[in-house]
Amino acid sequence: MPPLPVMICGLVMILGFHSALALAACSSPPLTQRFVRQGPYIKDLTNAILWQRCPIGSPWHSQQGCRGHAEHHTLHHAHQLAQQKGTGWRLPTIDELFSLVDPSCGQPAINTQIFPQTRAGEEAFFWSNSPVEEIPGLVYAIHFKQGDVDGHTPDFPLAVRLVRDIP
């Protein structure tokens, strides 16, 4: 099996040819057999995890959704924020985070009806908790502008969206 970055490049190239068709799919109602809204959270039935709908720094308001903008944090601080959130909250693995990439949505390459306040600019880089095994010292992140996977040093500030396992 090819490494994740090679598979991702191939997937992005294949999906790019179907962007017009897929844009309609992205703009359809966001609730599917995979995702279930639970106020400020999204239950991901495929991965058996609960996602924060809003990135850290963009708090949820029941009438208005996510407000504000994503904050950027170093990896160490992102782990501290997960601990402060409470039992079970953590940074997602690269596979969990990549499962949110939907190139058919355009830019950002994520369904913003499900995960609002994910923008296409520099604030679209989100931390995972997965180290880049081929390059020690780097940790995988996803840039939701186009759904690219990249490695960053832990001191580089990126956006954070936490998850926890569904009991």
CSV table of C-alpha atoms in Angstrom, one decimal:
chain,number,residue,atom,x,y,z
A,1,MET,CA,0.0,0.0,0.0
A,2,PRO,CA,1.5,3.4,-0.9
A,3,PRO,CA,2.1,5.9,1.9
A,4,LEU,CA,-0.7,8.3,2.9
A,5,PRO,CA,0.7,11.4,1.0
A,6,VAL,CA,1.0,9.5,-2.3
A,7,MET,CA,-2.6,8.2,-1.9
A,8,ILE,CA,-3.8,11.7,-1.1
A,9,CYS,CA,-2.2,13.2,-4.2
A,10,GLY,CA,-3.9,10.5,-6.3
A,11,LEU,CA,-7.2,11.0,-4.7
A,12,VAL,CA,-7.1,14.8,-5.1
A,13,MET,CA,-6.2,14.5,-8.8
A,14,ILE,CA,-9.0,12.0,-9.4
A,15,LEU,CA,-11.6,14.1,-7.5
A,16,GLY,CA,-10.5,17.3,-9.2
A,17,PHE,CA,-12.0,16.0,-12.5
A,18,HIS,CA,-15.4,15.8,-10.9
A,19,SER,CA,-15.6,19.1,-9.2
A,20,ALA,CA,-18.7,20.5,-10.9
A,21,LEU,CA,-20.7,17.4,-10.1
A,22,ALA,CA,-19.4,17.2,-6.6
A,23,LEU,CA,-20.1,20.8,-5.8
A,24,ALA,CA,-23.8,20.0,-6.0
A,25,ALA,CA,-23.2,17.2,-3.6
A,26,CYS,CA,-21.4,19.4,-1.1
A,27,SER,CA,-24.2,22.0,-1.1
A,28,SER,CA,-26.8,19.3,-0.4
A,29,PRO,CA,-28.1,19.0,3.2
A,30,PRO,CA,-25.1,18.3,5.3
A,31,LEU,CA,-26.5,15.5,7.5
A,32,THR,CA,-25.8,12.2,6.1
A,33,GLN,CA,-25.6,8.6,7.3
A,34,ARG,CA,-22.2,9.5,8.6
A,35,PHE,CA,-22.7,12.8,10.5
A,36,VAL,CA,-25.3,13.6,13.1
A,37,ARG,CA,-25.5,17.2,14.6
A,38,GLN,CA,-25.5,17.5,18.4
A,39,GLY,CA,-25.4,21.2,19.1
A,40,PRO,CA,-21.8,22.3,19.1
A,41,TYR,CA,-20.7,18.8,18.2
A,42,ILE,CA,-20.9,16.4,15.2
A,43,LYS,CA,-21.1,12.7,15.8
A,44,ASP,CA,-19.1,10.9,13.2
A,45,LEU,CA,-20.6,7.5,13.0
A,46,THR,CA,-18.0,6.2,10.5
A,47,ASN,CA,-15.1,6.9,12.8
A,48,ALA,CA,-17.0,6.5,16.1
A,49,ILE,CA,-15.8,10.0,17.3
A,50,LEU,CA,-17.4,13.2,18.4
A,51,TRP,CA,-16.0,16.3,16.7
A,52,GLN,CA,-16.1,19.9,17.8
A,53,ARG,CA,-18.0,21.7,15.1
A,54,CYS,CA,-16.1,25.0,15.6
A,55,PRO,CA,-12.3,25.3,15.7
A,56,ILE,CA,-10.9,26.5,19.0
A,57,GLY,CA,-11.3,30.3,19.2
A,58,SER,CA,-14.6,30.2,17.4
A,59,PRO,CA,-17.1,29.4,20.2
A,60,TRP,CA,-20.5,27.8,19.4
A,61,HIS,CA,-23.7,29.8,19.8
A,62,SER,CA,-27.0,27.9,19.5
A,63,GLN,CA,-28.7,30.6,17.4
A,64,GLN,CA,-25.7,31.8,15.4
A,65,GLY,CA,-23.4,28.8,15.0
A,66,CYS,CA,-19.6,29.4,15.2
A,67,ARG,CA,-18.6,32.9,15.9
A,68,GLY,CA,-15.2,34.5,15.5
A,69,HIS,CA,-12.1,33.0,13.9
A,70,ALA,CA,-9.9,30.0,14.5
A,71,GLU,CA,-7.0,30.6,16.8
A,72,HIS,CA,-3.6,29.2,16.0
A,73,HIS,CA,-1.7,27.2,18.6
A,74,THR,CA,1.5,25.3,18.9
A,75,LEU,CA,1.1,21.6,19.1
A,76,HIS,CA,2.1,21.6,22.8
A,77,HIS,CA,-0.5,24.3,23.6
A,78,ALA,CA,-3.1,22.4,21.5
A,79,HIS,CA,-2.6,19.3,23.7
A,80,GLN,CA,-3.0,21.5,26.8
A,81,LEU,CA,-6.3,22.9,25.4
A,82,ALA,CA,-7.5,19.3,24.9
A,83,GLN,CA,-6.8,18.5,28.5
A,84,GLN,CA,-8.6,21.7,29.6
A,85,LYS,CA,-11.6,20.7,27.6
A,86,GLY,CA,-12.1,17.6,29.7
A,87,THR,CA,-12.0,13.8,29.8
A,88,GLY,CA,-11.3,12.2,26.5
A,89,TRP,CA,-10.8,15.2,24.3
A,90,ARG,CA,-7.8,15.0,22.0
A,91,LEU,CA,-6.3,16.0,18.7
A,92,PRO,CA,-7.4,13.9,15.8
A,93,THR,CA,-5.2,11.4,14.0
A,94,ILE,CA,-4.2,12.3,10.5
A,95,ASP,CA,-6.6,9.7,9.2
A,96,GLU,CA,-9.5,11.1,11.2
A,97,LEU,CA,-8.7,14.6,10.1
A,98,PHE,CA,-8.2,13.6,6.5
A,99,SER,CA,-11.6,11.9,6.5
A,100,LEU,CA,-13.2,15.4,6.7
A,101,VAL,CA,-11.5,16.5,3.5
A,102,ASP,CA,-14.1,16.9,0.7
A,103,PRO,CA,-12.5,18.4,-2.5
A,104,SER,CA,-15.9,18.6,-4.1
A,105,CYS,CA,-16.7,21.5,-1.8
A,106,GLY,CA,-14.2,23.7,-3.5
A,107,GLN,CA,-12.2,26.0,-1.2
A,108,PRO,CA,-12.2,25.2,1.7
A,109,ALA,CA,-12.2,21.4,0.9
A,110,ILE,CA,-14.6,20.6,3.8
A,111,ASN,CA,-18.3,20.8,4.2
A,112,THR,CA,-18.7,24.2,6.0
A,113,GLN,CA,-22.4,23.4,6.7
A,114,ILE,CA,-21.1,20.7,9.0
A,115,PHE,CA,-17.9,22.4,10.1
A,116,PRO,CA,-18.4,26.1,9.9
A,117,GLN,CA,-15.7,28.7,10.3
A,118,THR,CA,-13.2,26.6,8.4
A,119,ARG,CA,-11.8,29.1,5.9
A,120,ALA,CA,-9.7,28.7,2.8
A,121,GLY,CA,-6.8,30.9,3.8
A,122,GLU,CA,-3.8,30.3,6.1
A,123,GLU,CA,-6.1,29.7,9.0
A,124,ALA,CA,-7.2,26.5,7.3
A,125,PHE,CA,-4.2,24.5,8.5
A,126,PHE,CA,-5.3,22.1,11.3
A,127,TRP,CA,-3.1,20.0,13.6
A,128,SER,CA,-3.3,16.2,13.8
A,129,ASN,CA,-1.6,14.2,16.5
A,130,SER,CA,0.2,12.0,14.0
A,131,PRO,CA,4.0,12.3,13.6
A,132,VAL,CA,5.5,12.2,10.1
A,133,GLU,CA,7.5,8.9,10.5
A,134,GLU,CA,9.7,9.6,7.5
A,135,ILE,CA,10.8,13.0,8.9
A,136,PRO,CA,11.4,13.0,12.7
A,137,GLY,CA,10.3,16.2,14.4
A,138,LEU,CA,7.4,16.9,12.1
A,139,VAL,CA,3.7,16.3,12.7
A,140,TYR,CA,1.0,16.0,10.1
A,141,ALA,CA,-1.5,18.8,9.5
A,142,ILE,CA,-4.2,19.3,6.9
A,143,HIS,CA,-4.7,22.5,4.9
A,144,PHE,CA,-8.4,22.6,4.3
A,145,LYS,CA,-8.0,25.2,1.5
A,146,GLN,CA,-7.5,22.3,-0.9
A,147,GLY,CA,-7.3,19.3,1.4
A,148,ASP,CA,-3.5,19.0,1.3
A,149,VAL,CA,-1.5,17.1,3.9
A,150,ASP,CA,1.7,18.6,5.2
A,151,GLY,CA,4.1,18.2,8.0
A,152,HIS,CA,4.9,21.0,10.5
A,153,THR,CA,7.3,21.5,13.4
A,154,PRO,CA,5.4,21.4,16.7
A,155,ASP,CA,6.3,25.1,17.4
A,156,PHE,CA,4.4,26.2,14.3
A,157,PRO,CA,1.0,27.7,15.3
A,158,LEU,CA,-2.0,26.0,13.5
A,159,ALA,CA,-5.8,25.8,14.0
A,160,VAL,CA,-7.2,23.1,16.3
A,161,ARG,CA,-10.4,21.0,16.2
A,162,LEU,CA,-10.7,18.5,18.9
A,163,VAL,CA,-12.3,15.0,19.0
A,164,ARG,CA,-13.2,12.4,21.5
A,165,ASP,CA,-14.1,8.7,21.1
A,166,ILE,CA,-17.8,7.8,21.3
A,167,PRO,CA,-18.3,5.6,24.4
